[in-house]
Short mmCIF file of C-alpha atoms in Angstrom, two decimals:
data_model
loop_
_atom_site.label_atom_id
_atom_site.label_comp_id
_atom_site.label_asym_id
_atom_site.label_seq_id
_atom_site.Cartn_x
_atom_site.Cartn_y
_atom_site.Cartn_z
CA UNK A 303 -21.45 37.82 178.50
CA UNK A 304 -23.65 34.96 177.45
CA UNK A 305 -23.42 35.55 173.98
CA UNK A 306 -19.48 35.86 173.94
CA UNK A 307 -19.71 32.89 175.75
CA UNK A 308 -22.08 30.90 172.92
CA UNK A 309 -19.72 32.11 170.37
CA UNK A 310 -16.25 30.88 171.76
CA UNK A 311 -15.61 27.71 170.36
CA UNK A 312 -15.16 24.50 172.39
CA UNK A 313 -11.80 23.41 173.39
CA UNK A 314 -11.19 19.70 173.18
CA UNK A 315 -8.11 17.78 174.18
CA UNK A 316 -7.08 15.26 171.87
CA UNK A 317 -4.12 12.99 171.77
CA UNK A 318 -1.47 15.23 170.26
CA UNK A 319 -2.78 18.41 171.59
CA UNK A 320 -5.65 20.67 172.24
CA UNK A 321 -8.18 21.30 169.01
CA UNK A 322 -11.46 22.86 168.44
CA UNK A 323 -14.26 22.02 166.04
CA UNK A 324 -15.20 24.95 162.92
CA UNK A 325 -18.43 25.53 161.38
CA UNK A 326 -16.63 23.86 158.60
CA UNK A 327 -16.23 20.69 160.39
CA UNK A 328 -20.07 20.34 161.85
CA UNK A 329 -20.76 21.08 158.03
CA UNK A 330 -18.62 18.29 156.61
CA UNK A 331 -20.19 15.80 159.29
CA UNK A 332 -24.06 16.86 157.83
CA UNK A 333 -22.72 16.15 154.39
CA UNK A 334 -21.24 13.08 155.28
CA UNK A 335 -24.45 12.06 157.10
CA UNK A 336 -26.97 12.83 154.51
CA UNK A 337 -25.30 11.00 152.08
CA UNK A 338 -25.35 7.92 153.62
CA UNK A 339 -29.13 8.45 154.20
CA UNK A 340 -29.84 9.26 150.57
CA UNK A 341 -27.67 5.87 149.70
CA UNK A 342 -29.60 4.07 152.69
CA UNK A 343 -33.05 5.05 151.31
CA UNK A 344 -31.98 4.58 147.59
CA UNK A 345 -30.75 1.03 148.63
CA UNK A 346 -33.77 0.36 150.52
CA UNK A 347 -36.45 1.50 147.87
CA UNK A 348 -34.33 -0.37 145.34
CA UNK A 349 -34.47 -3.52 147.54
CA UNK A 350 -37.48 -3.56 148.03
CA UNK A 351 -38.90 -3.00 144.94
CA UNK A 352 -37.12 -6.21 143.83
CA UNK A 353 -38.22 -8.23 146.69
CA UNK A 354 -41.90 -7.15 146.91
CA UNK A 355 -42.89 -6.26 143.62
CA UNK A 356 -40.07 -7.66 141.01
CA UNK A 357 -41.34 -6.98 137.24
CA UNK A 358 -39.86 -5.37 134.27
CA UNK A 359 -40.39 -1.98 134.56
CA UNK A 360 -39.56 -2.17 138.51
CA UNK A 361 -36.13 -3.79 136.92
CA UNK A 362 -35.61 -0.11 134.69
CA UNK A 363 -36.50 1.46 137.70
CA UNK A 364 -32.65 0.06 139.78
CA UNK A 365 -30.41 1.98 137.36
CA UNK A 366 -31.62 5.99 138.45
CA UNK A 367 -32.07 4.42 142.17
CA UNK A 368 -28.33 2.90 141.78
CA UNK A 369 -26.72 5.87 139.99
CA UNK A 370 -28.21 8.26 143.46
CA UNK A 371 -26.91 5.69 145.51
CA UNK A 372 -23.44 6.09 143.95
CA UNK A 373 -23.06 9.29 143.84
CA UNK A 374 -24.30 9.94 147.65
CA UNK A 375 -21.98 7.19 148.37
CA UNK A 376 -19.32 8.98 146.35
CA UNK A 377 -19.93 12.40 148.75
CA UNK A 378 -20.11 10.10 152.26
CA UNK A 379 -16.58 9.29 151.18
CA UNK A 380 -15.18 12.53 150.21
CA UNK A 381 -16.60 13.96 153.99
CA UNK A 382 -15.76 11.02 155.79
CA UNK A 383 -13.08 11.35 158.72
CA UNK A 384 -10.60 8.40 158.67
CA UNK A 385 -7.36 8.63 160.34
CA UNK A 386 -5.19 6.42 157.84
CA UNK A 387 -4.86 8.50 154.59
CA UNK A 388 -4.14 5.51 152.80
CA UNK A 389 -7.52 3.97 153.47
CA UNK A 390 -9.30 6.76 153.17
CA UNK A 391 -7.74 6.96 149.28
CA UNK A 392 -8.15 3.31 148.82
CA UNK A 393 -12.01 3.54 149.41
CA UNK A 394 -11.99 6.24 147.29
CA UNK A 395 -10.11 4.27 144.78
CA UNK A 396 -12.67 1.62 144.83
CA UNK A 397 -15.70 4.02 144.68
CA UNK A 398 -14.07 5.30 140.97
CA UNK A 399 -13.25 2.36 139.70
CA UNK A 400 -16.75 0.44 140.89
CA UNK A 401 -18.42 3.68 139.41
CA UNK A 402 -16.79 4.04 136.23
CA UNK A 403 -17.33 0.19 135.53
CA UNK A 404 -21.12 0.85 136.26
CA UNK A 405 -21.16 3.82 133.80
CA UNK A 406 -20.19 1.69 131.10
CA UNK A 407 -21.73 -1.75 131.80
CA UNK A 408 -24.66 0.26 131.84
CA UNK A 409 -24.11 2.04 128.16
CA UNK A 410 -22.81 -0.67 126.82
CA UNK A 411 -25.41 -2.95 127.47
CA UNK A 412 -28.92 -3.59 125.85
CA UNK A 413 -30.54 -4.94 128.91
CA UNK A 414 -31.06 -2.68 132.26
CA UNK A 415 -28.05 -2.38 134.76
CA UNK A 416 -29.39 -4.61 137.42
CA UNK A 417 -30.38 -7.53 135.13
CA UNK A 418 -26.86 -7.72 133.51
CA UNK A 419 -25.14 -7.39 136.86
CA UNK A 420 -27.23 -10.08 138.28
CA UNK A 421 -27.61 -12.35 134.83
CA UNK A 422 -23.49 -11.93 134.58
CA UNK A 423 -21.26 -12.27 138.22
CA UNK A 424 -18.48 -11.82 136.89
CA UNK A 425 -19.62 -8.04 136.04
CA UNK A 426 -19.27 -7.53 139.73
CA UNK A 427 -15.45 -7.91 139.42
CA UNK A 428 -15.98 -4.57 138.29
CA UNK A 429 -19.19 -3.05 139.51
CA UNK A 430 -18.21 -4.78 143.17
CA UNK A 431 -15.58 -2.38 144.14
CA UNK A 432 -18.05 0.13 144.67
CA UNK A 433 -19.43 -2.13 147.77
CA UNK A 434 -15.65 -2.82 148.86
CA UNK A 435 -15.45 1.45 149.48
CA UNK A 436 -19.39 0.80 150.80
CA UNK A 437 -18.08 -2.01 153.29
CA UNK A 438 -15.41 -0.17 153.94
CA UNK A 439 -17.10 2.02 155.75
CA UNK A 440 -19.30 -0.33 157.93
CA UNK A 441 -15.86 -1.49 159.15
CA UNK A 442 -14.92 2.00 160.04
CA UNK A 443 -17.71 2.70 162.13
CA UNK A 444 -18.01 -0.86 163.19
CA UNK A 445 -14.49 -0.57 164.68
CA UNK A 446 -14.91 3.19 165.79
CA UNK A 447 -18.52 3.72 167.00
CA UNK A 448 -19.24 -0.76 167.80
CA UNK A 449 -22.40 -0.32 166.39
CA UNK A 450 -23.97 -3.42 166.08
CA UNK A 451 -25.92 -2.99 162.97
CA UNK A 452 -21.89 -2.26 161.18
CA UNK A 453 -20.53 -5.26 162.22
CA UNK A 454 -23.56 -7.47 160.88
CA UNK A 455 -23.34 -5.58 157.51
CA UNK A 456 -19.37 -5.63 157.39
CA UNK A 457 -19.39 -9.42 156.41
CA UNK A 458 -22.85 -9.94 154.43
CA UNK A 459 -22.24 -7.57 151.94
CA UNK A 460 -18.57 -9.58 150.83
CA UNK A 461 -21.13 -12.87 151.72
CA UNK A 462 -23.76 -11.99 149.45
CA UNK A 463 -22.07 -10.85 146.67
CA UNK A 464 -19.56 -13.44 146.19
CA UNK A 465 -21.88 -16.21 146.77
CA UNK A 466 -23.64 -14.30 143.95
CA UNK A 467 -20.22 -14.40 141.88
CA UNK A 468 -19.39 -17.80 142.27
CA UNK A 469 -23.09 -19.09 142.64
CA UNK A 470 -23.13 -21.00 145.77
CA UNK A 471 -26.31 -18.95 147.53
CA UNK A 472 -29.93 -20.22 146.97
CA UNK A 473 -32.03 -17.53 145.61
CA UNK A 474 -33.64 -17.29 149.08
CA UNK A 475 -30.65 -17.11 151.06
CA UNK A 476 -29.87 -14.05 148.26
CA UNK A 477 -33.42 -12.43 148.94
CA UNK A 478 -32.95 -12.94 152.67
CA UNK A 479 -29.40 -11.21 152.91
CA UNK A 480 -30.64 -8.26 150.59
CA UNK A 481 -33.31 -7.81 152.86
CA UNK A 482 -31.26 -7.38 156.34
CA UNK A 483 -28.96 -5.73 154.10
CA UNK A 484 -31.43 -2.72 153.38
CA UNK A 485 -32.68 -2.59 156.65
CA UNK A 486 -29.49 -2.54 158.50
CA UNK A 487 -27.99 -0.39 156.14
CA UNK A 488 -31.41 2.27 157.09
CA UNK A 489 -30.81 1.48 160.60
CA UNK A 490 -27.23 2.34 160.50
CA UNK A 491 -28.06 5.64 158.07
CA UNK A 492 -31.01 6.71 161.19
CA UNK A 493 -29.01 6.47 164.03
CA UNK A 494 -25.77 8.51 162.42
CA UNK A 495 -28.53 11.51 162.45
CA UNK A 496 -28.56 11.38 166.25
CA UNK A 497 -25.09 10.73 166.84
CA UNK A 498 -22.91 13.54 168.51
CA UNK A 499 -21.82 15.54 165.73
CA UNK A 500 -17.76 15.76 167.41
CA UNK A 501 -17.44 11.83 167.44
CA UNK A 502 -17.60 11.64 163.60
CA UNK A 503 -15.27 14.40 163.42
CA UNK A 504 -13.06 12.76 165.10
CA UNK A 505 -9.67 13.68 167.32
CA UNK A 506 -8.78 16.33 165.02
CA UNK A 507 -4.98 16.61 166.72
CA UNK A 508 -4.31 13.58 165.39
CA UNK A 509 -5.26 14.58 161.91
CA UNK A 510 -2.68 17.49 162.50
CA UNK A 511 -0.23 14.86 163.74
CA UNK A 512 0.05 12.64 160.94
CA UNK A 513 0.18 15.23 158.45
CA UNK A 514 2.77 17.05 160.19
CA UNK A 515 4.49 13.30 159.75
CA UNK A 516 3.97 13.30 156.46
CA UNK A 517 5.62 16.65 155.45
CA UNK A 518 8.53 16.02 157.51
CA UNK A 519 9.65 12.88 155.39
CA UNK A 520 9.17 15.43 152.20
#
């Protein structure tokens, strides 16, 4: 009896109707999860190796450390659960487009990744949309979870980077928002792995809901 028991799923009630959570969905959340981490730690290391210890080979070092960040980035947005399609395909938008701009700043030019993003701003009106899909989803869980550590990050990353673009930040005030940056970003990246697995799947009825929407205007 117990072990029929342990193997019926869960019934929630959602919004538009009942709904239960599949192996597939607890899977999708891990994925999701350790993504962000490997982005979190790849940020952080790459941080601060800058900030502590900033030299030319450190500088060679950013481009593998940026290229893992993107692509675990890249998989935190293909498993992440937003309700609004059309965000959810913007972000991912902005990931390819920030990511294929990277790819061939990086080929193209003579001088490591990092030093030609940071030596030209106006790189980052290409490289920069893969933090708009990255900011993007601090607001998400800013707005869904109020986590306190997503609603500092939601405006320093846009702060940082365009003070960068139009040079207005001291180099200081740039070292000092990189740094809460990476550690909020870690923060943010720890506590997901203790958060209840159903929240970041979400109310999966209304997932049903709007696409059951969408194919009746077809």
């Amino acid at each position: 009896m117990t072990q029929l028991q342990q193997s019926t799923p869960e019934i929630y009630q959602g919004q538009f109707g009942e709904f239960t959570i599949t192996q597939s969905d607890r899977i999708g959340v891990i994925i999701y999860r350790a993504g962000l981490m490997v982005a979190a730690l790849s940020f952080a290391i790459g941080s601060a190796l800058v900030l502590l210890n900033n030299n030319p080979t450190v500088i060679t070092l950013l481009t593998p450390l940026y290229a893992c960040f993107i692509l675990a980035l890249g998989v935190s947005l293909f498993t992440i659960h937003i309700y609004m399609a059309l965000l959810h395909r913007m972000l991912q938008v902005c990931w390819a487009i920030g990511s294929i701009a990277s790819v061939i700043l990086a080929l193209s030019s003579s001088e490591p990744l990092a030093l030609t993003i940071y030596n030209q701003p106006v790189t980052l009106f290409g490289v920069g949309f893969v933090f708009v899909a990255l900011t993007g989803i601090y607001f998400k869980e800013a707005v869904c979870f109020n986590r306190l550590e997503t609603k500092v990050l939601t405006p320093i990353v846009p702060l940082l980077l365009l003070g960068h673009l139009v040079g207005v930040l001291p180099i200081k005030w740039e070292s000092t928002l990189l740094g809460i940056w990476a550690m909020l970003f870690l923060v943010f990246a720890l506590r997901k792995t203790v958060q209840a697995m159903p929240a970041d799947i979400g109310d999966k009825s209304v997932f049903t809901y709007l696409k059951e929407q969408r194919l009746a205007k077809v």
